[in-house]
Amino acid sequence: MLNQLTISELTARLAKREVSSREAVQSCLDRIARVDGEIHAFISHNDADALAQADAADQLFSRGDSAGRPLLGVPVAVKDVLAVKNQPLNCGSKILGRFVSPYDATVVEKLKAAGAIVFGRLNMDEFAMGSSTENSAFGVTRNPWDTTRIPGGSSGGSAAAVAADEVMAALGSDTGGSIRQPAALCGCVGLKPTYGRVSRYGLVAFASSLDQIGPFTKDVRDAATMLGVIGGHDPRDSTSVPQPLPDYAAALTGSSPDGPILKGLKLGLPKEYLIGGLDAEVKAAVDAAVKKFQELGAEIIEISLPHTDYAVATYYIIATAEASANLARFDGIRYGARVEGADPVELYGRTRGAGFGTEVKRRIILGTYVLSSGYHDAYYLRAQKVRTLIRNDFLKAFKTVDAVVTPTSPTAAFKIGEKSDDPLQMYLSDIFTISCNLAGICGISLPCGFMKNPKLPIGLQLLGKPFGEETLLQAAHAYERGTNWHREKPPL
Ligand code: GLN
């Protein structure tokens, strides 16, 4: 079935004209019709528009006009936090009402220029705040491996859609783990690029110093292809860095001239990541993965990231502070929904009271508090200092190792409702992913095994140097070829 193909498999068949983009898109739409009632990865999708885009791609193929379009005819969907011209944009929230985006995010513009069929809005925790996709105003998304469980979050719709073969690839955003953690829990590949690698123009901001956009794919090669399309400098995002964009996919040669493929690669194993809440089966899978890396020629070195313990607390000060400022714009005047009031202040209060969900309100209150006069220095300023220490831990480690290996999440997917009354437990599920955003480095999650009963995916995380995506992708690709966990399909 075409919907099960990876990007590289599909593009090869499209190029030979063995299949059409219309057939590929139709196959995904059929799959969505069959399974998305249960999974609910999509908030909405416009089938007629997707098929029209596919027909346009097929015309380019028949005119022989496919050169320079690495994603021509490939169906891709995006998280509901990215602007796509003439499509709804809700951020998993009620507060945007019937807002329709007047323009394309840079990453969407790039996907379209590469020939992708961009369709559908993928479910997410409201404003990307959460780890389970239970905080969506549009209902929960279910894990394709066990529909009584969460898919992870906040980009749970993106992960579930790719894992359930509803689409070839998806985009999400990652502020503290929102690409890597759901990728791990759904059994796909999720890449958070270095801060500055990918333009955020057209991404609705959660925490501006932490947010990055990245791909969800079925294998590592596809992640490399997607990053090659969406990455690069953009004058419309002043935080995007004018660094040359490597040809990531071409770097995955799959062979090495002198011996084992990862010979010479130094992988760091942080001793601080052996925490109490780490599930025994997850630990065993990660230990086995480390052995596999050794077999592939990598050298494993124990390292220390001494400030790891402070990461979650630091993140929840900085992220909420920035969120409280970013979300001030949703006041019922300019965007989306409005609840009238006798005066502007009453209008703001009523609109925000009715429009935001509980978790978003909790974050705004927390963020406003840590920024308030008298507490700013004690919390916010201090958190910024600890953030520097965390970044320095990594920069120091990267003097001796090329990448760091950890679990992506301390447990596999938990049950829907299991942690929703306990924000702290929920926050702790990001313990391995948060430091990467605080440090501004890159990270990838890829499948590394399964829990036995029930069968649930386990994710392995590799963290890399700033702009070290090439190394991460090469290491991940070698591991993937040596194991093939990514070939397993959920029992849908
Ligand atoms: N789960 C984390 C949070 O709730 C991270 C979310 C994200 O990366 N967007 O903030």
XYZ file of C-alpha atoms and ligand atoms in Angstrom:
502
model
C 0.000 0.000 0.000
C 1.353 3.369 -1.039
C 0.571 5.065 2.266
C 3.092 2.768 3.972
C 6.021 3.940 1.865
C 8.776 6.200 3.120
C 9.514 9.432 1.283
C 12.534 7.928 -0.472
C 10.556 4.847 -1.561
C 7.682 6.961 -2.843
C 9.832 9.521 -4.682
C 11.722 6.698 -6.429
C 8.446 5.236 -7.680
C 7.045 8.629 -8.620
C 10.181 9.464 -10.587
C 9.851 6.252 -12.594
C 6.194 7.119 -13.154
C 5.181 3.753 -11.682
C 2.679 5.561 -9.487
C 1.103 8.989 -9.493
C 0.969 11.517 -6.702
C -2.826 11.310 -6.895
C -2.632 7.595 -6.093
C -0.271 8.228 -3.189
C -2.425 11.025 -1.763
C -5.589 8.984 -2.255
C -3.985 6.079 -0.432
C -3.245 8.356 2.554
C -6.758 9.814 2.479
C -8.232 6.293 2.442
C -6.081 5.365 5.389
C -7.190 8.493 7.256
C -10.827 7.630 6.507
C -10.246 4.139 7.878
C -8.253 4.815 11.052
C -8.419 8.462 12.028
C -11.834 8.157 13.628
C -10.026 6.170 16.293
C -6.598 7.861 16.290
C -7.746 11.457 15.809
C -4.349 12.686 14.637
C -6.006 15.257 12.380
C -8.047 18.229 13.501
C -9.087 18.750 9.892
C -8.052 17.914 6.346
C -9.249 19.141 2.997
C -9.252 16.137 0.656
C -10.272 18.008 -2.480
C -7.446 20.482 -2.003
C -4.929 17.664 -1.385
C -6.001 15.873 -4.567
C -5.850 19.106 -6.575
C -2.283 19.655 -5.361
C -1.478 16.050 -6.307
C -2.826 16.580 -9.816
C -0.640 19.669 -10.183
C 2.379 17.604 -9.097
C 1.487 14.868 -11.579
C 1.357 17.472 -14.332
C 4.873 18.601 -13.467
C 6.006 14.965 -13.674
C 4.401 14.487 -17.075
C 5.946 17.729 -18.348
C 9.345 16.471 -17.177
C 9.518 19.391 -14.740
C 10.452 17.557 -11.555
C 14.107 18.622 -11.212
C 15.055 20.447 -8.011
C 11.877 19.326 -6.241
C 12.922 16.595 -3.818
C 9.394 16.194 -2.399
C 7.389 16.468 -5.597
C 4.063 14.690 -5.087
C 4.754 13.634 -1.489
C 1.917 14.129 1.043
C 3.039 15.929 4.212
C 0.899 17.301 7.060
C 1.721 19.940 9.654
C 1.048 20.590 13.318
C -1.727 23.090 13.993
C 0.830 25.675 15.111
C 2.240 26.402 11.644
C 0.693 28.898 9.256
C -0.504 27.512 5.928
C -2.099 30.053 3.642
C -5.909 29.780 3.489
C -6.002 26.976 6.059
C -7.346 27.220 9.623
C -4.773 27.894 12.343
C -5.898 27.061 15.871
C -2.885 25.877 17.898
C -5.148 23.259 19.471
C -7.026 26.111 21.172
C -10.495 27.621 21.149
C -9.127 31.141 21.381
C -8.328 31.483 17.686
C -11.946 30.817 16.735
C -12.303 30.643 12.966
C -8.945 32.201 12.214
C -7.594 31.356 8.767
C -3.937 31.985 8.025
C -3.295 34.701 5.420
C 0.240 33.470 4.646
C 2.595 30.485 4.621
C 5.227 29.852 7.285
C 8.713 29.749 5.749
C 8.941 25.994 6.325
C 5.615 25.534 4.532
C 6.740 27.747 1.675
C 9.856 25.578 1.412
C 7.860 22.335 1.506
C 5.640 23.638 -1.277
C 8.616 24.821 -3.323
C 10.069 21.309 -2.951
C 6.829 19.959 -4.426
C 5.208 18.518 -1.280
C 1.436 18.200 -0.991
C 0.859 20.109 2.256
C -2.521 19.219 3.675
C -4.263 18.741 6.993
C -3.995 20.208 10.476
C -2.471 17.878 13.057
C -3.664 17.793 16.639
C -1.527 19.074 19.501
C -1.583 20.180 23.106
C -2.988 23.697 23.259
C -0.223 26.154 22.282
C 2.223 23.214 22.448
C 1.969 23.009 26.242
C 1.925 19.394 27.291
C 3.406 15.947 26.812
C 0.335 13.901 25.945
C -1.917 15.783 23.474
C -4.640 15.592 26.113
C -4.603 19.405 26.413
C -6.213 20.004 23.035
C -9.499 21.849 22.626
C -10.191 19.386 19.783
C -10.043 16.180 21.846
C -7.256 13.695 22.557
C -5.141 11.878 19.994
C -4.650 8.158 20.601
C -1.472 6.135 20.271
C -1.628 3.869 17.173
C 0.101 1.067 19.123
C -2.522 1.056 21.885
C -5.471 3.382 21.571
C -6.040 3.490 25.333
C -2.721 5.360 25.556
C -1.449 8.850 24.788
C 0.745 9.480 21.729
C 3.024 11.846 23.644
C 3.005 15.567 23.054
C 2.754 18.265 22.325
C 3.044 17.207 18.641
C 1.047 14.020 19.272
C -0.995 14.352 16.089
C 2.157 14.599 13.966
C 3.702 11.497 15.543
C 0.511 9.434 15.435
C -0.243 10.352 11.805
C 3.217 9.231 10.649
C 3.239 6.093 12.816
C -0.232 5.105 11.562
C 0.865 5.610 7.915
C -1.739 8.335 7.407
C 0.894 10.551 5.817
C 4.531 10.123 4.693
C 5.958 12.780 6.995
C 4.881 15.626 9.219
C 6.209 18.774 10.825
C 6.017 19.576 14.506
C 7.594 21.978 16.958
C 9.842 21.207 19.917
C 10.234 23.580 22.862
C 11.167 21.013 25.502
C 10.737 17.691 23.725
C 7.545 18.005 21.720
C 9.009 16.382 18.616
C 11.296 13.784 20.180
C 9.028 12.520 22.981
C 5.947 11.799 20.805
C 8.205 10.309 18.114
C 9.593 7.955 20.770
C 6.171 7.020 22.118
C 4.707 6.373 18.647
C 7.763 4.645 17.153
C 8.855 7.097 14.477
C 11.859 9.330 13.906
C 11.699 12.885 15.279
C 14.377 15.520 14.802
C 14.800 18.767 16.723
C 17.288 20.882 14.808
C 19.738 23.299 16.417
C 18.277 26.639 17.520
C 18.663 28.848 14.459
C 18.868 26.027 11.889
C 15.233 26.320 10.768
C 13.247 29.541 10.375
C 10.318 29.998 12.769
C 8.598 32.615 10.634
C 4.955 31.508 10.651
C 5.283 29.324 13.753
C 3.015 30.559 16.554
C 5.484 31.182 19.373
C 5.316 29.347 22.696
C 8.746 30.133 24.183
C 10.806 32.036 21.664
C 14.261 31.188 23.019
C 13.470 27.439 22.942
C 11.104 26.725 20.014
C 12.330 24.863 16.930
C 10.488 23.262 14.015
C 11.424 19.777 12.864
C 10.271 16.682 10.985
C 8.566 13.412 11.930
C 9.417 10.626 9.500
C 9.352 6.849 9.127
C 13.113 6.564 8.864
C 16.330 8.533 9.308
C 16.949 9.130 5.620
C 13.588 10.868 5.333
C 14.451 13.061 8.334
C 17.632 14.108 6.511
C 15.651 14.876 3.361
C 13.088 16.930 5.271
C 15.730 18.916 7.166
C 17.481 19.640 3.870
C 14.225 21.131 2.604
C 13.126 23.179 5.629
C 16.524 24.304 6.961
C 18.512 27.420 6.174
C 18.703 31.112 6.875
C 15.609 33.284 6.518
C 15.787 37.081 6.692
C 12.255 37.046 8.128
C 13.458 35.255 11.281
C 16.345 37.144 12.857
C 17.196 34.128 15.044
C 17.829 31.902 12.036
C 21.538 31.572 11.454
C 23.233 32.272 8.099
C 25.185 29.008 8.060
C 25.490 26.896 4.935
C 22.998 24.015 4.815
C 24.731 20.657 4.294
C 23.251 18.051 1.965
C 22.087 15.881 4.861
C 20.657 13.048 2.770
C 23.821 12.785 0.670
C 25.837 12.410 3.888
C 24.083 9.071 4.565
C 26.295 6.906 2.418
C 25.749 3.811 4.546
C 29.383 2.772 4.263
C 32.779 3.756 5.547
C 36.096 3.468 3.698
C 38.037 2.150 6.696
C 36.263 -0.471 8.758
C 33.015 -0.370 10.730
C 30.709 2.423 9.684
C 30.891 4.400 12.928
C 34.623 3.934 13.492
C 36.012 7.037 15.140
C 32.654 8.224 16.474
C 32.731 9.055 20.180
C 29.413 8.731 22.006
C 28.936 10.125 25.496
C 26.819 8.363 28.102
C 25.824 10.862 30.810
C 25.883 9.315 34.260
C 23.178 11.752 35.465
C 20.598 10.169 33.164
C 20.289 7.023 35.272
C 17.377 8.409 37.251
C 14.923 6.743 39.607
C 11.900 6.972 37.326
C 13.606 5.228 34.412
C 11.596 2.159 33.382
C 13.609 -1.085 33.470
C 12.601 -2.147 29.956
C 13.464 1.289 28.579
C 16.840 1.100 30.253
C 17.470 -2.380 28.864
C 16.603 -1.221 25.329
C 18.931 1.772 25.602
C 21.729 -0.403 27.017
C 21.309 -2.763 24.067
C 21.421 0.193 21.683
C 24.679 1.361 23.236
C 26.126 -2.124 22.641
C 24.962 -1.945 19.046
C 26.753 1.374 18.603
C 29.913 -0.272 19.903
C 29.528 -3.094 17.392
C 29.180 -0.474 14.687
C 32.560 0.924 15.694
C 31.633 3.776 18.038
C 33.564 4.391 21.208
C 31.418 4.865 24.337
C 32.661 7.328 26.926
C 31.034 8.071 30.276
C 30.474 11.785 30.667
C 28.959 14.097 33.239
C 26.327 16.780 32.725
C 26.312 17.980 36.340
C 23.488 20.523 36.081
C 20.956 18.071 34.627
C 18.996 18.022 37.889
C 18.003 21.660 37.448
C 16.794 21.389 33.855
C 13.084 20.801 34.463
C 12.801 23.628 37.014
C 14.806 26.002 34.825
C 12.704 25.157 31.791
C 9.407 25.747 33.594
C 10.534 29.225 34.619
C 11.912 30.319 31.253
C 9.252 28.655 29.087
C 6.343 29.998 31.133
C 7.852 33.494 31.332
C 8.196 33.648 27.560
C 4.786 32.064 27.016
C 3.077 34.632 29.247
C 4.517 37.394 27.042
C 3.861 35.638 23.726
C 0.265 34.772 24.567
C -0.617 38.338 25.569
C -1.531 38.975 21.925
C -4.560 36.693 22.125
C -6.911 39.236 23.644
C -9.992 39.065 21.427
C -9.126 42.229 19.511
C -7.013 41.152 16.597
C -7.230 37.385 16.286
C -9.957 34.799 16.469
C -12.630 34.447 19.097
C -14.040 37.331 21.152
C -16.324 37.492 24.167
C -17.706 41.049 24.428
C -17.412 43.108 27.619
C -18.466 46.513 28.888
C -14.936 47.833 28.395
C -11.692 46.531 26.847
C -10.386 45.100 30.104
C -13.561 43.117 30.644
C -13.442 41.975 27.008
C -9.839 40.744 27.397
C -10.652 38.932 30.615
C -13.739 37.234 29.270
C -12.120 36.280 25.978
C -9.042 34.808 27.622
C -11.076 33.182 30.377
C -13.261 31.385 27.868
C -10.642 30.847 25.168
C -7.676 29.307 27.008
C -7.672 25.866 28.616
C -6.473 25.010 32.118
C -2.856 24.169 31.309
C -2.350 27.347 29.277
C -3.811 29.420 32.105
C -1.554 27.677 34.598
C 1.494 28.559 32.486
C 0.453 32.173 31.974
C -0.053 32.629 35.718
C 3.280 30.960 36.508
C 5.094 32.979 33.831
C 3.590 36.273 34.924
C 4.591 35.509 38.502
C 8.246 34.705 37.743
C 8.524 37.921 35.729
C 6.803 40.172 38.265
C 8.817 42.840 40.025
C 10.378 41.475 43.165
C 10.478 37.911 41.792
C 12.127 38.557 38.443
C 15.669 38.348 39.819
C 14.962 35.454 42.165
C 13.377 33.254 39.487
C 13.755 34.432 35.924
C 17.252 35.885 36.107
C 18.468 32.930 38.144
C 16.981 30.472 35.681
C 18.838 32.230 32.870
C 22.101 31.753 34.765
C 21.410 28.061 35.342
C 20.565 27.760 31.674
C 24.064 28.964 30.829
C 25.516 26.319 33.157
C 23.472 23.626 31.417
C 24.656 24.788 28.000
C 28.247 24.848 29.256
C 27.893 21.247 30.492
C 27.121 20.188 26.935
C 29.760 22.350 25.267
C 32.326 20.875 27.623
C 31.156 17.321 26.895
C 31.326 17.978 23.162
C 35.042 18.648 23.524
C 35.479 14.904 24.102
C 32.449 13.316 22.415
C 30.665 13.816 19.077
C 27.190 13.086 20.417
C 25.408 12.102 23.615
C 23.141 9.073 23.904
C 20.161 8.815 26.314
C 16.628 7.443 26.462
C 14.163 9.896 24.889
C 11.555 9.394 27.574
C 11.820 7.584 30.927
C 8.761 5.433 30.125
C 6.771 4.233 27.135
C 3.331 5.689 26.370
C 1.150 5.992 29.451
C -2.609 5.610 29.701
C -4.928 8.423 28.713
C -5.856 10.257 31.921
C -3.048 8.679 33.955
C -1.131 11.922 34.536
C -3.624 14.589 33.608
C -4.402 15.530 37.233
C -0.751 15.752 38.192
C 1.106 18.464 36.263
C 4.399 17.697 38.003
C 4.356 14.032 36.911
C 3.553 15.210 33.405
C 6.423 17.732 33.456
C 8.841 15.019 34.575
C 8.182 12.970 31.449
C 10.357 15.527 29.600
C 13.342 15.042 31.840
C 15.621 13.766 29.050
C 14.519 16.118 26.289
C 14.427 19.544 27.975
C 18.166 20.220 28.351
C 18.637 20.086 24.595
C 16.363 23.113 24.106
C 17.883 25.000 27.034
C 21.330 24.411 25.510
C 20.165 25.249 21.975
C 21.712 22.067 20.552
C 20.167 19.438 18.248
C 18.567 16.094 19.071
C 16.957 13.145 17.371
C 14.762 10.318 18.628
C 14.555 6.992 16.845
C 12.995 3.612 17.612
C 15.229 1.291 19.680
C 12.924 -1.536 20.718
C 9.603 -2.349 22.322
C 8.011 -2.949 25.681
C 6.813 -6.535 25.837
C 3.308 -6.354 27.194
C 1.648 -4.419 25.733
C 3.945 -3.915 22.757
C 4.859 -0.213 22.870
C 7.720 1.603 21.116
C 10.797 2.791 23.006
C 12.826 5.763 21.779
C 16.555 6.401 21.770
C 17.812 9.971 21.864
C 21.034 11.280 20.360
C 22.053 14.840 21.202
C 24.507 16.692 18.999
C 26.670 19.769 18.831
C 25.230 23.056 17.632
C 24.766 22.537 13.881
C 25.916 18.932 14.295
C 22.821 17.416 12.647
C 24.930 15.649 10.041
C 26.729 13.575 12.671
C 23.466 12.742 14.458
C 21.829 11.632 11.240
C 24.819 9.501 10.245
C 24.938 7.764 13.621
C 21.158 7.286 13.712
C 21.148 5.969 10.143
C 23.858 3.416 10.869
C 22.004 2.224 13.967
C 18.703 2.015 12.113
C 20.215 -0.089 9.325
C 21.707 -2.390 11.909
C 18.440 -2.971 13.770
C 15.339 -2.320 11.653
C 13.057 -1.460 14.599
C 11.554 1.242 12.385
C 10.041 -1.398 10.072
C 7.567 -2.596 12.700
C 3.980 -1.453 12.234
C 1.264 -0.817 14.824
C -1.565 -3.382 14.916
C -4.255 -1.078 13.568
N 6.122 18.975 27.378
C 6.835 20.217 27.456
C 5.884 21.301 27.910
O 4.812 20.974 28.258
C 7.450 20.553 26.131
C 6.456 21.045 25.144
C 7.077 21.392 23.833
O 8.191 20.991 23.510
N 6.356 22.195 23.084
O 6.195 22.446 27.918
